[in-house]
Coordinates of C-alpha atoms in Angstrom, one line a residue:
A1 CA 177.4 62.8 194.5
T2 CA 180.9 61.5 195.9
A3 CA 179.6 58.0 197.0
G4 CA 176.6 55.5 196.0
T5 CA 174.5 56.5 193.1
G6 CA 174.4 59.9 191.6
I7 CA 171.1 59.7 189.5
V8 CA 168.4 57.3 189.5
A9 CA 165.4 57.3 187.2
S10 CA 162.7 54.7 185.9
G11 CA 159.9 55.1 184.1
G12 CA 157.4 53.3 181.7
S13 CA 158.0 55.5 179.0
V14 CA 161.4 57.7 179.2
G15 CA 163.3 57.2 182.2
V16 CA 165.6 60.6 181.6
R17 CA 164.6 63.4 179.4
A18 CA 167.0 66.2 179.3
Y19 CA 167.4 69.1 176.6
S20 CA 170.4 71.8 176.9
G21 CA 172.1 74.1 175.0
N22 CA 175.6 72.7 176.4
I23 CA 175.3 69.5 178.4
G24 CA 172.1 67.6 178.8
V25 CA 172.8 65.0 181.5
Y26 CA 176.0 65.5 183.8
A27 CA 176.7 62.7 186.5
E28 CA 179.7 62.3 188.5
S29 CA 180.1 59.5 191.1
E30 CA 182.6 57.3 192.8
S31 CA 180.2 54.1 192.3
L32 CA 177.1 54.7 189.8
G33 CA 177.3 58.2 188.2
L34 CA 173.6 57.6 186.3
H35 CA 171.0 54.7 186.4
A36 CA 168.2 54.7 184.0
K37 CA 165.7 52.2 183.5
S38 CA 163.0 51.9 180.9
Y39 CA 160.5 49.0 180.5
N40 CA 158.7 50.3 177.4
Y41 CA 160.4 52.8 175.4
I42 CA 163.8 55.1 176.2
A43 CA 166.0 54.7 179.2
I44 CA 167.6 57.9 178.6
Q45 CA 167.0 60.8 176.0
A46 CA 169.4 63.4 176.1
D47 CA 170.0 66.2 173.5
G48 CA 172.9 68.6 173.5
W49 CA 173.2 71.3 170.7
T50 CA 176.6 72.7 171.5
G51 CA 178.1 70.5 174.1
G52 CA 177.3 66.5 174.9
G53 CA 174.0 64.9 175.4
V54 CA 175.3 62.4 177.7
F55 CA 178.7 62.9 179.6
N56 CA 179.6 60.8 182.6
A57 CA 182.8 61.3 184.3
D58 CA 184.1 58.1 186.3
H59 CA 187.3 58.3 188.7
S60 CA 187.5 54.5 188.6
S61 CA 188.4 51.7 185.9
S62 CA 184.9 50.9 185.3
V63 CA 182.1 52.1 182.9
G64 CA 181.6 55.6 181.9
V65 CA 178.2 55.1 180.0
E66 CA 176.2 51.5 180.0
G67 CA 172.8 50.8 178.3
K68 CA 170.9 47.8 178.6
S69 CA 167.8 46.6 176.7
Y70 CA 165.4 43.8 178.0
G71 CA 163.5 43.8 174.4
N72 CA 163.0 40.3 173.4
V73 CA 163.0 41.0 169.7
S74 CA 165.1 44.0 168.6
G75 CA 166.1 45.8 171.7
V76 CA 169.3 48.1 171.4
G77 CA 171.2 49.1 174.8
V78 CA 172.8 52.1 173.3
Y79 CA 171.6 54.0 169.9
G80 CA 173.2 57.1 168.7
T81 CA 171.9 59.3 165.7
A82 CA 173.5 62.1 163.7
L83 CA 170.8 64.1 162.2
A84 CA 172.7 66.4 160.1
S85 CA 172.2 65.7 156.5
T86 CA 175.7 67.2 155.4
G87 CA 179.1 67.0 156.6
P88 CA 180.8 63.9 158.6
G89 CA 178.1 63.6 161.3
T90 CA 179.0 60.7 163.5
G91 CA 176.2 58.6 165.3
V92 CA 178.4 57.0 168.0
A93 CA 181.9 57.6 168.6
G94 CA 184.7 56.2 170.7
D95 CA 188.1 57.1 171.8
S96 CA 190.8 55.4 174.1
F97 CA 193.6 57.0 175.1
S98 CA 195.6 53.9 176.1
T99 CA 198.5 52.3 174.5
V100 CA 196.9 49.2 174.4
G101 CA 193.4 50.4 174.3
T102 CA 190.2 49.9 171.9
G103 CA 188.2 52.9 170.7
V104 CA 185.0 51.0 170.2
R105 CA 184.5 47.1 171.0
G106 CA 181.6 45.0 170.3
S107 CA 180.9 41.4 171.6
A108 CA 178.5 38.8 170.6
V109 CA 178.3 37.0 174.0
A110 CA 175.9 34.0 172.8
T111 CA 177.7 30.8 172.1
T112 CA 175.4 29.7 169.4
G113 CA 173.5 31.0 166.6
I114 CA 174.9 33.4 164.0
N115 CA 175.5 36.3 165.8
Y116 CA 178.0 39.5 165.2
G117 CA 180.3 41.4 167.1
G118 CA 179.9 44.5 165.2
K119 CA 177.3 45.0 161.8
F120 CA 177.7 47.9 159.6
Q121 CA 175.8 49.1 156.6
S122 CA 175.6 51.9 154.2
N123 CA 172.6 52.6 152.1
S124 CA 174.3 54.9 149.6
T125 CA 175.5 53.4 146.4
Q126 CA 178.7 55.3 146.6
G127 CA 179.2 54.4 150.3
Y128 CA 181.1 52.0 152.0
G129 CA 179.8 49.6 154.8
G130 CA 183.1 50.2 156.8
H131 CA 186.3 52.4 156.4
I132 CA 189.5 51.5 158.3
T133 CA 192.6 53.8 158.3
G134 CA 195.7 52.7 160.1
V135 CA 199.5 53.9 160.2
G136 CA 201.0 50.5 161.2
P137 CA 202.2 47.5 159.4
D138 CA 198.6 46.5 158.9
A139 CA 195.3 48.7 158.8
L140 CA 193.0 45.5 159.6
Y141 CA 194.1 42.9 161.7
V142 CA 191.6 39.6 161.7
Q143 CA 192.3 36.6 163.6
N144 CA 190.2 33.7 164.2
T145 CA 190.6 31.5 167.2
G146 CA 188.5 28.7 166.2
T147 CA 188.9 26.4 163.0
G148 CA 187.0 28.6 160.6
R149 CA 188.3 31.1 157.7
G150 CA 189.7 34.4 158.7
I151 CA 187.7 36.3 156.2
L152 CA 184.5 35.5 154.3
V153 CA 183.4 37.6 151.6
N154 CA 180.2 37.3 149.5
T155 CA 179.2 39.6 146.7
N156 CA 176.2 39.5 144.1
S157 CA 178.1 40.6 141.2
D158 CA 181.5 42.4 140.1
T159 CA 184.8 41.2 142.5
A160 CA 184.6 39.7 146.0
I161 CA 187.8 41.0 146.8
W162 CA 189.8 43.7 145.2
A163 CA 193.4 44.5 146.0
N164 CA 195.3 47.6 144.7
A165 CA 198.8 48.5 146.0
T166 CA 200.7 51.7 144.5
S167 CA 204.0 50.5 145.8
G168 CA 205.6 47.7 147.9
F169 CA 206.0 43.8 147.6
A170 CA 202.7 42.7 146.4
S171 CA 198.9 43.7 146.2
I172 CA 198.1 40.2 147.8
D173 CA 200.5 38.2 149.6
A174 CA 199.3 34.7 150.5
R175 CA 201.2 32.3 152.6
N176 CA 200.4 28.9 154.0
A177 CA 202.7 26.9 156.7
S178 CA 200.8 23.5 156.4
T179 CA 202.7 20.7 154.7
T180 CA 199.5 19.9 152.4
G181 CA 198.1 23.2 151.9
Y182 CA 198.3 25.8 149.1
G183 CA 199.6 29.4 149.0
V184 CA 196.8 30.3 146.5
F185 CA 194.0 28.3 145.8
G186 CA 191.3 29.3 142.8
Y187 CA 188.5 27.5 142.1
A188 CA 185.9 28.4 139.2
T189 CA 182.7 26.5 140.3
A190 CA 180.7 27.1 136.9
G191 CA 180.1 23.8 135.2
T192 CA 179.7 25.2 131.7
N193 CA 181.9 27.2 129.2
T194 CA 185.7 27.7 129.9
P195 CA 185.9 29.2 133.5
I196 CA 189.6 29.7 134.9
G197 CA 190.5 29.3 138.4
V198 CA 193.4 31.5 138.5
V199 CA 194.4 34.3 135.8
G200 CA 197.4 36.5 136.3
Q201 CA 198.1 39.2 133.8
T202 CA 201.3 41.8 133.4
N203 CA 201.4 45.0 131.0
S204 CA 205.3 45.0 131.2
P205 CA 206.8 43.3 128.0
F206 CA 209.2 41.8 130.3
G207 CA 207.1 40.5 132.7
W208 CA 205.3 37.3 133.4

């Protein structure tokens, strides 16, 4: 379709189901390429074995694929699963070719409650909940525009934050521009034995 809506589907169970050896669903439109709505189960189920499950080509600056869930408790707008038991499978992948773009963006729009813009989890005892790689000055950039902290880390045992640098200035560089603040603040909350707020150690016979 060149104008208007390419595909419209509505069902009580599955809105659109497509199986293909290459591309499950292909929709191209100047307005709305694919619109599927399901009130009870899956809006779109598309499986592609050699190509893409769902591929949407949009010639405007709007959204390629949009998923909405009207579930009251645990609804999911877009859900991706990589079923391969080996190899670097990816459930959901996002790429941006813009010089100021974002590959994957998450936003929790509710202004109250404990919500999350993004949530990641690994069930492996050797795995990581998140893996971030960058080639710029900072691999991870965190900004709190409110009055709270930048990063909150909780752990049941071991070390809350582990920093290791093989070269460079420092493993941890802490700075505070406040006239009454601290560059580093350590607080041992235990009320018994001999806890220490801050400990430093060097292996060099000439170090401090």
